[in-house]
XYZ file of C-alpha atoms in Angstrom:
759
model
C -0.015 -0.016 0.016
C 2.996 2.315 0.416
C 3.408 2.460 -3.385
C -0.035 3.877 -3.726
C 0.702 6.912 -1.739
C 4.053 7.824 -3.463
C 4.142 11.207 -5.021
C 3.190 11.231 -8.702
C 5.841 13.092 -10.701
C 4.108 14.629 -13.704
C 7.460 14.972 -15.489
C 7.650 11.141 -15.610
C 4.408 10.969 -17.458
C 5.526 13.196 -20.295
C 7.253 11.937 -23.432
C 10.092 14.419 -23.174
C 12.163 15.205 -20.066
C 13.452 18.472 -21.344
C 11.445 20.688 -19.111
C 14.194 22.944 -18.070
C 12.379 25.818 -19.592
C 9.543 26.303 -17.096
C 8.035 29.159 -19.100
C 7.533 27.083 -22.265
C 3.841 26.091 -22.796
C 2.830 22.412 -23.121
C 1.629 21.247 -26.477
C -1.768 19.615 -27.078
C -0.282 16.202 -27.621
C 1.649 16.513 -24.358
C -1.532 17.227 -22.521
C -3.528 14.333 -24.149
C -0.638 12.028 -23.287
C -0.587 13.297 -19.767
C -4.376 12.736 -19.325
C -4.282 9.197 -20.661
C -1.362 8.240 -18.513
C -3.064 9.720 -15.407
C -6.200 7.682 -16.129
C -4.136 4.527 -16.537
C -2.327 5.238 -13.259
C -5.675 5.716 -11.555
C -6.982 2.337 -12.712
C -3.860 0.726 -11.424
C -4.476 2.297 -7.963
C -8.057 1.088 -7.855
C -7.060 -2.427 -8.776
C -4.420 -2.551 -6.047
C -6.936 -1.198 -3.390
C -9.498 -3.907 -4.326
C -6.935 -6.652 -4.151
C -5.671 -5.357 -0.739
C -9.204 -5.209 0.740
C -10.067 -8.636 -0.529
C -6.883 -10.016 0.994
C -7.639 -8.410 4.366
C -11.367 -8.976 4.488
C -11.309 -10.681 7.831
C -9.365 -7.840 9.487
C -11.718 -5.228 8.195
C -14.802 -7.306 9.377
C -13.443 -7.558 12.947
C -12.640 -3.838 12.956
C -16.112 -2.877 11.841
C -17.597 -5.299 14.512
C -15.490 -3.648 17.225
C -16.712 -0.193 16.179
C -20.256 -1.432 16.293
C -19.800 -2.660 19.885
C -18.305 0.568 20.881
C -21.291 2.539 19.547
C -23.686 0.213 21.381
C -21.893 0.696 24.669
C -21.874 4.484 24.194
C -25.639 4.409 23.818
C -25.986 2.403 27.035
C -23.680 4.829 28.926
C -25.681 7.798 27.580
C -28.889 6.118 28.745
C -27.465 5.363 32.310
C -26.115 8.953 32.532
C -29.528 10.381 31.621
C -31.159 8.237 34.347
C -28.592 9.449 36.908
C -29.140 13.114 35.964
C -32.822 12.584 36.243
C -32.459 11.010 39.574
C -30.185 13.915 40.858
C -32.483 16.602 39.522
C -35.465 14.889 41.225
C -33.722 14.312 44.610
C -30.950 17.003 45.763
C -28.536 14.500 47.307
C -25.685 17.055 47.399
C -27.617 19.107 50.024
C -27.917 16.027 52.177
C -24.216 15.293 51.807
C -23.320 18.917 52.773
C -25.607 18.781 55.784
C -23.963 15.507 56.891
C -20.441 16.941 56.448
C -21.327 20.123 58.416
C -22.870 18.057 61.218
C -19.718 15.897 61.410
C -17.450 19.017 61.481
C -19.539 20.597 64.254
C -19.368 17.446 66.315
C -15.580 17.129 65.867
C -15.114 20.814 66.690
C -17.303 20.504 69.743
C -15.330 17.456 70.829
C -12.056 19.302 70.316
C -13.211 22.336 72.333
C -14.434 20.081 75.153
C -11.135 18.320 75.107
C -9.188 21.688 75.262
C -11.499 22.914 78.040
C -10.944 19.708 79.897
C -7.199 20.206 79.586
C -7.537 23.864 80.670
C -9.604 22.951 83.616
C -7.086 20.194 84.562
C -4.237 22.749 84.225
C -6.184 25.412 86.256
C -6.889 22.931 88.918
C -3.249 21.843 88.985
C -2.037 25.379 89.215
C -4.632 26.095 91.922
C -3.343 23.092 93.840
C 0.203 24.270 93.467
C -0.706 27.724 94.682
C -2.519 26.185 97.579
C 0.703 24.149 98.212
C 2.790 27.270 98.238
C 0.613 28.837 100.892
C 0.824 25.711 103.032
C 4.591 25.590 102.584
C 4.846 29.145 103.833
C 2.750 28.282 106.875
C 4.906 25.207 107.528
C 8.210 27.169 107.082
C 9.304 25.397 103.964
C 10.512 28.618 102.425
C 12.886 27.153 99.810
C 10.143 24.868 98.448
C 7.594 27.698 98.361
C 10.076 29.889 96.496
C 10.853 27.310 93.932
C 7.164 26.652 93.314
C 6.517 30.358 92.924
C 9.394 30.601 90.369
C 7.951 27.699 88.296
C 4.416 29.022 88.523
C 5.613 32.398 87.248
C 6.820 30.716 84.078
C 3.681 28.678 83.701
C 1.412 31.714 84.161
C 3.659 33.837 82.014
C 3.608 36.678 84.614
C 4.715 39.861 82.913
C 3.978 38.514 79.485
C 0.180 38.766 79.509
C -1.957 38.321 76.367
C -5.371 39.947 75.938
C -6.781 36.830 74.157
C -6.112 34.539 77.080
C -8.881 33.049 79.180
C -10.019 35.256 82.130
C -9.150 32.503 84.521
C -5.378 33.082 83.797
C -5.807 36.658 85.049
C -7.407 35.366 88.246
C -4.590 32.815 88.712
C -2.014 35.585 88.242
C -3.700 37.672 90.899
C -3.624 34.708 93.193
C 0.168 34.238 92.312
C 0.780 37.847 93.105
C -0.876 37.488 96.451
C 1.405 34.499 97.180
C 4.456 36.491 95.994
C 3.667 39.446 98.135
C 3.057 37.184 101.166
C 6.381 35.367 100.727
C 8.194 38.663 100.039
C 6.745 40.251 103.143
C 7.635 37.173 105.165
C 11.216 36.986 103.911
C 11.748 40.714 104.496
C 10.560 40.235 108.075
C 13.084 37.413 108.475
C 15.971 39.568 107.189
C 14.938 42.478 109.495
C 14.901 40.042 112.346
C 18.208 38.561 111.317
C 20.234 41.833 110.951
C 19.675 44.518 113.536
C 21.350 47.899 114.072
C 21.464 48.949 117.671
C 22.305 52.606 117.617
C 22.382 52.984 121.461
C 25.050 50.297 121.832
C 26.875 51.064 118.533
C 26.714 47.488 117.232
C 25.408 45.320 114.475
C 23.701 42.083 115.536
C 23.249 39.183 113.152
C 21.100 36.204 114.214
C 21.175 32.863 112.413
C 18.143 31.122 114.056
C 15.060 33.177 113.304
C 11.481 33.247 114.528
C 8.831 35.299 112.777
C 4.995 34.977 112.811
C 5.165 31.601 114.720
C 7.712 30.096 112.383
C 10.608 28.868 114.581
C 14.124 27.723 113.745
C 14.357 29.232 110.251
C 18.012 29.708 109.260
C 19.287 32.874 107.760
C 20.872 30.923 104.898
C 17.393 29.347 104.052
C 15.888 32.912 103.943
C 18.594 34.249 101.636
C 18.276 31.181 99.378
C 14.489 31.670 99.137
C 14.945 35.342 98.278
C 17.412 34.460 95.522
C 15.048 31.833 94.056
C 12.094 34.170 94.054
C 14.290 37.008 92.681
C 13.903 39.493 95.461
C 17.403 39.434 96.884
C 17.960 43.077 95.984
C 14.633 44.050 97.538
C 15.186 42.020 100.645
C 18.672 43.303 101.364
C 17.892 46.938 100.372
C 16.887 48.007 103.855
C 19.830 46.276 105.468
C 22.087 47.996 102.980
C 20.518 51.424 103.783
C 20.919 50.933 107.477
C 24.477 49.689 106.909
C 25.350 52.900 105.084
C 23.649 55.090 107.644
C 24.922 53.558 110.938
C 28.204 51.876 109.902
C 29.794 53.106 106.730
C 28.926 56.768 107.060
C 30.570 57.142 110.577
C 33.522 55.094 109.309
C 34.311 57.569 106.475
C 33.660 60.764 108.379
C 36.724 62.847 107.920
C 38.711 63.300 111.162
C 36.713 60.779 113.310
C 38.184 57.280 112.952
C 36.283 54.273 114.292
C 37.535 50.802 115.262
C 35.413 47.765 114.514
C 35.446 44.707 116.790
C 33.820 41.392 115.815
C 32.294 39.090 118.402
C 30.763 35.535 118.024
C 28.165 33.832 120.240
C 28.221 30.079 119.523
C 25.021 28.125 120.140
C 24.635 24.418 121.293
C 24.977 23.176 117.787
C 25.666 26.042 115.461
C 26.738 29.654 115.882
C 23.681 31.634 116.964
C 24.834 35.296 116.773
C 27.535 37.535 115.264
C 28.170 41.044 116.531
C 30.127 44.007 115.021
C 30.892 46.697 117.517
C 31.873 50.214 116.509
C 34.332 51.670 119.003
C 35.295 55.353 118.591
C 39.077 56.002 118.626
C 40.438 57.148 121.970
C 43.027 59.341 120.349
C 41.116 62.219 118.652
C 44.298 63.511 117.081
C 44.501 60.644 114.577
C 43.960 62.044 111.097
C 43.107 60.171 107.960
C 45.762 61.854 105.974
C 46.490 58.983 103.619
C 43.101 57.194 103.967
C 44.618 54.042 105.457
C 42.458 54.201 108.590
C 39.222 54.736 106.662
C 39.944 51.969 104.196
C 41.015 49.435 106.894
C 37.757 50.111 108.735
C 35.586 49.725 105.640
C 37.410 46.461 104.798
C 36.516 45.133 108.298
C 32.889 46.064 107.708
C 32.826 44.384 104.254
C 34.535 41.239 105.681
C 31.797 41.070 108.298
C 29.162 41.468 105.559
C 30.907 38.831 103.360
C 31.265 36.196 106.133
C 28.535 36.879 108.651
C 25.634 38.273 106.621
C 26.167 36.852 103.134
C 27.648 33.713 104.492
C 30.514 33.778 101.885
C 28.111 33.319 99.019
C 29.604 35.163 96.014
C 26.268 36.115 94.386
C 24.872 37.476 97.678
C 27.984 39.494 98.385
C 27.952 40.904 94.865
C 24.282 41.749 95.330
C 25.015 43.619 98.569
C 27.953 45.374 96.923
C 25.688 46.618 94.042
C 23.311 48.044 96.652
C 25.973 49.781 98.695
C 29.098 50.529 96.661
C 27.873 53.525 94.680
C 26.938 55.307 97.885
C 30.084 54.067 99.728
C 32.350 55.392 97.010
C 30.426 58.670 96.864
C 30.859 59.069 100.628
C 34.563 58.307 100.512
C 35.029 60.786 97.615
C 33.008 63.569 99.138
C 34.199 63.085 102.800
C 37.848 62.165 102.151
C 39.337 62.164 98.670
C 37.963 65.477 97.540
C 39.115 67.101 100.749
C 42.690 65.862 100.459
C 43.129 67.031 96.938
C 46.269 69.300 97.180
C 45.749 73.049 97.252
C 49.098 73.613 95.655
C 50.379 72.068 92.381
C 53.749 71.318 94.025
C 52.092 68.890 96.507
C 50.447 66.700 93.820
C 53.387 64.258 94.029
C 52.546 63.622 97.790
C 49.143 62.293 96.739
C 50.631 59.231 95.298
C 50.452 57.387 98.744
C 46.742 57.981 98.823
C 46.473 56.579 95.253
C 48.335 53.409 96.268
C 46.155 52.938 99.354
C 43.029 53.408 97.259
C 44.079 50.857 94.710
C 44.867 48.280 97.478
C 41.459 48.955 99.039
C 39.618 48.243 95.804
C 41.679 45.138 95.172
C 40.632 43.758 98.574
C 36.967 44.479 97.726
C 37.331 42.641 94.333
C 38.909 39.662 96.102
C 35.821 39.464 98.328
C 33.550 39.940 95.209
C 32.077 43.018 96.804
C 32.781 44.926 93.581
C 33.252 43.603 90.073
C 36.742 42.706 88.952
C 35.919 43.261 85.276
C 33.636 46.353 85.331
C 35.813 49.477 85.325
C 32.815 51.511 86.575
C 33.234 49.968 90.005
C 36.852 51.318 90.180
C 35.392 54.741 91.058
C 37.861 55.606 93.799
C 40.941 54.594 91.810
C 39.670 56.641 88.826
C 39.078 59.639 91.031
C 42.424 59.312 92.816
C 44.404 58.776 89.630
C 42.696 61.819 88.039
C 43.624 63.962 91.039
C 45.439 66.430 88.726
C 42.245 67.047 86.897
C 40.242 67.385 90.045
C 42.853 69.755 91.472
C 42.754 71.795 88.222
C 39.020 71.675 87.981
C 38.591 72.868 91.542
C 41.177 75.637 90.959
C 39.427 76.567 87.758
C 36.115 76.904 89.523
C 37.732 78.969 92.235
C 39.446 81.211 89.716
C 36.259 81.788 87.709
C 34.297 82.516 90.855
C 36.870 85.031 91.962
C 36.966 86.656 88.570
C 33.141 86.879 88.554
C 32.998 88.461 91.973
C 35.672 91.014 90.954
C 33.590 92.058 87.997
C 30.259 92.012 89.725
C 31.359 93.898 92.862
C 33.429 96.617 91.169
C 31.565 99.969 91.064
C 33.685 101.342 88.159
C 34.404 104.523 90.147
C 37.640 106.466 89.837
C 39.371 108.129 92.787
C 39.198 111.902 92.742
C 42.897 112.326 92.114
C 42.422 110.903 88.611
C 39.713 113.386 87.582
C 41.408 116.718 88.057
C 42.801 119.024 85.390
C 46.410 117.844 86.061
C 45.841 114.122 86.701
C 48.764 112.051 87.812
C 47.926 109.490 85.177
C 49.584 111.383 82.356
C 52.912 110.428 80.971
C 54.912 112.969 82.953
C 53.496 111.877 86.331
C 53.004 108.165 86.231
C 56.501 106.980 86.850
C 56.097 106.986 90.686
C 52.378 106.001 90.755
C 51.729 102.489 91.832
C 47.979 102.629 92.164
C 45.852 99.730 90.937
C 44.030 102.144 88.675
C 47.175 103.064 86.710
C 48.662 100.516 84.303
C 51.169 100.314 81.543
C 50.174 99.643 77.946
C 52.872 97.223 76.722
C 52.863 98.150 72.993
C 51.993 101.832 73.191
C 54.605 103.254 75.612
C 51.812 104.919 77.570
C 49.904 104.490 80.797
C 46.194 104.824 81.332
C 43.683 104.695 84.097
C 41.558 101.505 84.358
C 39.132 100.046 86.849
C 40.235 98.089 89.806
C 38.346 95.098 88.344
C 40.415 95.098 85.180
C 43.768 95.474 86.957
C 42.896 92.692 89.555
C 41.488 90.437 86.855
C 44.757 90.752 84.877
C 46.829 90.053 88.069
C 44.718 86.905 88.540
C 45.315 85.825 84.947
C 49.055 86.427 85.301
C 49.214 84.195 88.371
C 47.315 81.449 86.400
C 49.814 81.723 83.604
C 52.677 81.487 86.034
C 51.152 78.312 87.447
C 50.802 76.887 83.919
C 54.593 77.220 83.571
C 55.046 75.017 86.668
C 52.263 72.481 86.058
C 51.889 69.096 84.283
C 50.198 68.917 80.939
C 46.703 67.992 82.250
C 46.763 70.676 84.887
C 48.188 73.238 82.397
C 45.321 72.592 80.030
C 42.772 73.220 82.709
C 44.592 76.422 83.806
C 44.844 77.562 80.235
C 41.053 77.338 79.728
C 40.507 78.960 83.151
C 42.671 81.928 82.071
C 40.753 82.332 78.801
C 37.428 81.989 80.494
C 38.338 84.502 83.200
C 39.230 87.084 80.589
C 36.050 86.389 78.560
C 33.981 86.925 81.721
C 34.745 90.644 81.365
C 33.169 90.592 77.885
C 30.143 88.595 79.226
C 29.438 90.545 82.465
C 30.564 94.107 82.242
C 28.696 95.326 79.090
C 25.501 93.888 80.549
C 26.093 95.389 83.918
C 26.942 98.838 82.575
C 24.312 98.764 79.793
C 22.483 101.960 81.127
C 25.659 103.903 81.801
C 26.891 103.258 78.287
C 23.903 105.151 76.979
C 25.042 108.484 78.446
C 28.195 110.705 78.626
C 30.109 109.597 81.750
C 33.389 108.275 83.121
C 32.109 104.676 83.231
C 32.083 104.339 79.416
C 35.626 105.869 79.177
C 36.968 103.509 81.843
C 35.472 100.504 80.083
C 37.141 101.722 76.912
C 40.414 101.849 78.769
C 39.862 98.452 80.357
C 39.298 96.782 76.942
C 42.368 98.537 75.465
C 44.474 97.427 78.492
C 43.177 93.858 78.267
C 43.961 93.652 74.524
C 47.484 94.869 75.095
C 48.117 92.437 78.013
C 46.702 89.528 76.000
C 49.125 90.296 73.136
C 51.975 90.297 75.707
C 51.186 86.773 76.970
C 52.974 85.075 74.052
C 56.163 86.972 74.662
C 56.042 86.766 78.514
C 54.969 83.136 79.097
C 54.731 81.046 75.980
C 58.309 79.883 76.012
C 57.894 78.486 79.585
C 54.683 76.627 78.883
C 54.788 72.746 78.868
C 55.858 71.700 75.388
C 52.807 69.605 74.947
C 50.415 72.590 75.088
C 52.480 75.254 73.372
C 50.725 74.631 70.046
C 47.310 74.741 71.661
C 47.657 77.552 74.251
C 46.811 80.555 72.163
C 45.561 83.951 73.452
C 46.254 86.206 70.575
C 42.840 85.482 69.019
C 41.115 87.382 71.985
C 43.197 90.608 71.634
C 41.369 91.892 68.569
C 37.968 91.228 70.226
C 38.834 93.540 73.129
C 40.478 96.136 70.952
C 37.433 96.209 68.783
C 35.194 96.470 71.841
C 37.302 99.456 73.064
C 36.924 101.140 69.729
C 33.197 100.518 69.641
C 32.647 101.930 73.022
C 34.640 105.041 72.170
C 32.804 105.538 68.833
C 29.547 105.050 70.621
C 30.459 107.776 73.103
C 31.470 110.093 70.280
C 28.188 109.615 68.539
C 26.225 110.159 71.741
C 28.086 113.486 72.161
C 27.574 114.537 68.554
C 23.862 113.635 68.856
C 23.573 115.986 71.985
C 25.357 118.709 70.208
C 23.144 118.439 67.189
C 20.067 118.630 69.371
C 21.475 121.803 71.079
C 22.180 123.385 67.676
C 18.724 122.488 66.429
C 17.394 125.108 68.909
C 19.196 127.847 66.928
C 16.763 127.244 64.060
C 19.517 127.449 61.422
C 20.737 130.850 62.803
C 17.980 132.640 60.905
C 16.853 136.250 61.680
C 19.463 136.769 64.431
C 18.995 140.541 63.969
C 15.830 139.900 65.913
C 16.388 139.887 69.656
C 14.379 136.676 70.339
C 16.092 134.740 67.603
C 19.482 136.000 68.654
C 18.872 134.938 72.208
C 17.718 131.531 71.126
C 20.809 131.077 68.904
C 23.087 132.360 71.767
C 21.520 129.816 74.181
C 22.207 127.032 71.703
C 25.822 128.120 71.465
C 26.048 128.217 75.249
C 24.592 124.674 75.417
C 27.153 123.450 72.905
C 30.032 124.968 74.913
C 28.617 123.435 78.110
C 28.443 119.916 76.571
C 31.945 120.293 75.128
C 33.317 121.419 78.486
C 31.643 118.487 80.165
C 33.181 116.072 77.690
C 36.549 117.744 78.078
C 36.400 117.360 81.887
C 35.465 113.596 81.550
C 37.656 112.574 78.716
C 40.960 114.466 79.261
C 41.998 112.900 82.595
C 41.170 109.336 81.482
C 41.738 108.883 77.831
C 45.192 108.451 76.319
C 46.405 111.830 75.003
C 46.357 110.639 71.456
C 42.932 109.096 71.820
C 41.564 112.230 73.621
C 42.995 114.443 70.852
C 41.506 112.365 68.074
C 38.046 112.019 69.696
C 37.694 115.639 70.719
C 38.761 116.809 67.331
C 36.084 114.559 65.791
C 33.433 116.212 68.030
C 34.590 119.794 67.332
C 34.661 119.042 63.647
C 31.018 118.095 63.714
C 30.128 121.283 65.656
C 32.048 123.806 63.501
C 30.986 122.212 60.221
C 27.317 122.190 61.318
C 27.348 125.926 62.331
C 29.239 126.970 59.264
C 26.902 125.018 56.996
C 23.822 126.480 58.647
C 25.104 130.060 58.189
C 26.189 129.542 54.658
C 22.742 128.144 53.780
C 21.081 131.491 54.725
C 19.786 133.055 51.464
C 19.373 136.559 52.780
C 21.241 138.423 55.532
C 20.728 142.059 56.590
C 23.768 144.081 57.631
C 22.757 143.930 61.332
C 22.244 140.195 61.006
C 25.803 139.655 59.744
C 27.089 141.462 62.795
C 25.055 139.338 65.111
C 26.268 136.114 63.464
C 29.840 137.367 63.731
C 29.170 138.054 67.392
C 27.934 134.523 68.008
C 30.955 133.045 66.259
C 33.338 135.142 68.353
C 31.406 134.145 71.472
C 31.802 130.547 70.705
C 35.508 130.757 69.913
C 36.138 132.761 73.022
C 34.318 130.198 75.263
C 36.149 127.328 73.664
C 39.585 129.002 73.730
C 40.726 126.966 76.771
C 39.568 123.756 75.201
C 41.343 124.530 71.954
C 44.475 125.575 73.779
C 44.508 122.286 75.690
C 44.146 120.388 72.405
C 47.011 122.398 70.953
C 49.060 121.688 73.959
C 48.481 117.973 73.724
C 49.299 118.142 70.039
C 52.449 120.107 70.733
C 53.410 117.632 73.460
C 53.194 114.824 70.883
C 55.577 116.695 68.560
C 58.173 117.292 71.387
C 58.135 113.611 72.339
C 58.871 112.554 68.723
C 55.389 111.323 67.870
C 53.819 112.201 64.614
C 51.364 115.041 65.235
C 49.579 117.277 62.779
C 48.571 120.935 63.238
C 45.264 121.532 65.000
C 43.709 122.991 61.799
C 44.464 119.741 60.040
C 42.785 117.794 62.832
C 39.691 120.064 62.709
C 39.438 121.151 59.065
C 36.295 123.277 59.661
C 37.935 125.351 62.401
C 39.866 127.457 59.900
C 36.716 127.776 57.804
C 34.704 128.798 60.838
C 37.161 131.552 61.833
C 37.272 132.790 58.258
C 33.515 132.906 58.179
C 33.552 135.367 61.027
C 35.849 137.663 58.961
C 33.719 137.391 55.811
C 30.640 138.530 57.629
C 31.954 142.161 57.781
C 34.385 142.087 54.838
C 33.787 144.320 51.827
C 32.722 142.704 48.470
C 36.052 143.554 46.715
C 38.037 142.058 49.710
C 36.007 138.820 49.461
C 36.630 138.692 45.795
C 40.363 139.301 46.245
C 40.506 136.641 48.965
C 38.988 134.088 46.558
C 41.246 135.112 43.730
C 44.276 134.692 46.039
C 43.148 131.136 46.953
C 42.904 132.026 50.601
C 39.281 131.020 50.879
C 39.770 127.901 48.935
C 42.509 126.770 51.348
C 40.121 127.420 54.222
C 37.659 124.934 52.743
C 35.163 127.178 51.004
C 33.686 126.073 47.653
C 32.775 128.293 44.700
C 29.060 127.885 45.146
C 29.301 128.705 48.834
C 31.103 131.950 48.170
C 28.702 132.860 45.389
C 25.616 132.123 47.512
C 27.222 134.009 50.406
C 27.764 137.136 48.329
C 24.235 136.989 46.972
C 22.810 136.680 50.516
C 24.726 139.633 51.927
C 25.102 142.106 49.011
C 22.209 143.497 46.925
C 22.196 143.083 43.186
C 24.382 145.666 41.492
C 26.919 146.070 38.720
C 29.736 145.668 41.279
C 28.281 142.385 42.522
C 27.902 141.122 38.982
C 31.486 142.047 38.246
C 32.750 140.361 41.406
C 30.741 137.230 40.741
C 32.132 137.132 37.209
C 35.689 137.473 38.504
C 35.133 134.711 41.065
C 33.630 132.374 38.418
C 36.537 132.880 36.126
C 39.322 132.319 38.651
C 41.167 129.157 37.525
C 41.066 126.519 40.316
């Protein structure tokens, strides 16, 4: 049969095989030949199929029979399925099955819940019986058994780890457990209080080993301590004993200057030791001093040995518990009552403190050996740490004292100056200071001058100098503390004084000038520290000990205070000149008197400033500041007069009179300034003429001349350059001429000449 299904190649049916040209059309004979051969081939296939079927007739018959059986069975299955579907649709058996399954599930769940409830009830009953057994054990004196049962019940009831979804009965059982816990805790504490007693009258500690409490006889102290440890209340149970031990035994033992001797006594019973006593016997010799701490330490070691052997019964965990309760307070008492008091007052005595350091280390080693303090936790070595850091404590205490002293100096100083420094010829000038040793007179290191300062500033600097001298003789750690103390002491001036003198700085007074001098003096001294002390500082702090950064702060503060004073003075002078109303209409008597009063006020203010400033400020500073103030006054008056647009002849005379009045009243002030300026020249300092320091003074004087000068003279003075050298401008001269002289040919000519003068 495989041959029947082979592919028929059309090319084989043609007469020619030259079919390479696929585009060439077939001829009619080729097509007829092809058709006849296809028909012949088809007949061959049919013949082969018939012969094959005939030869396999039996196989085909069995195959058809099998197919017929399969069809019959399919019909039967279809009929049965139809019957089943009909049955199901008529009776809903799935609902019945579901109901049965639900019922079975409910029964099983109910059985499971009942089983769990039964187990819960059994557990509750068991726990209840165990709690009842704890109470019975407490009544029978079986403390260890009761404590162990409570510990196990705590785990079973998950005390401290409650869950909101738990049955209510667990909460009730926990409450009952807490009642039992409080009962055993109260009972054990009573036993401890009964075991260890502090008899203040007889100065002794009594420890009993056979105890009787609430009808329970013959309970041993060891049993009580074991029960407390099992329950987990050892800290609580020993807390009161520890407190009383500190109060009645340790505290007297470490009291500075009152040594106590401890004597241990034992009272043996018939079978076992019944009592142990620790007596405290005050020393007969009151002259014994705990200079090196050996007496204090030996006494405390006796007490700790008694605790270790007689109270804690040589049990390491109990001793450690007692140590945790008492050591922080014991160490604090030793530090506050002994170690802190024997810290040397002088840096030269620090080496003598080594003996105390050795005794302290030995003392803590003994406590570690008895397990009273931890051998691994460095926090328990408090005394050694304090003693070994004695240099820091010494420096810290000195620093506190230094800053307190500096603060008191600054707060208590009234910033008043003795009368001898406020006269017209004060001794604080350069020619009179050589023999003056007052605290108010100091040298300025880099200015070759002396000035008056407050007592607070001079004493503060003496204090700082003493600190710096101590730095040169101290160890590195102490030197660092002293260095910071010196800086902080200086900075206290900046923090305290400006706030303290805030109101005084708002006015014209000596306080502001003194504060300026203080800041200038402090800045000069700070700059000198590097030259005076730095080379003697310990080498390890030379790179860090810097003071020069503070000098500019105080120098700037001094300049700010001075400039603030100058501005306050100028403001007051301007207010006084405002009363002159621009010096208008001074030919009227009322206006003239008003202007005259303003001039007198200005003179009064300037004299007041002169009296305050000259005795206290450095000559150069006084000269510069006063010239600044005078410049503001003369320039203001000159400007106001030159701004007048019309002046009568009588008015010019009155203005001239006012100028002469002012110059006359200020003559002494100007002479003193000239004298100070001349003194600077004679001493070799660079000093300029007074007219250069007060540019408007020359202009002011020349204005007085111009007020009664003829027009031609004014013109000639401008042409000669005299007026220009005095500070007048072209517009000022033109406006001045127009205000005084009426319009005329001469005025026009003079104005033309003035305008055409080459400048």
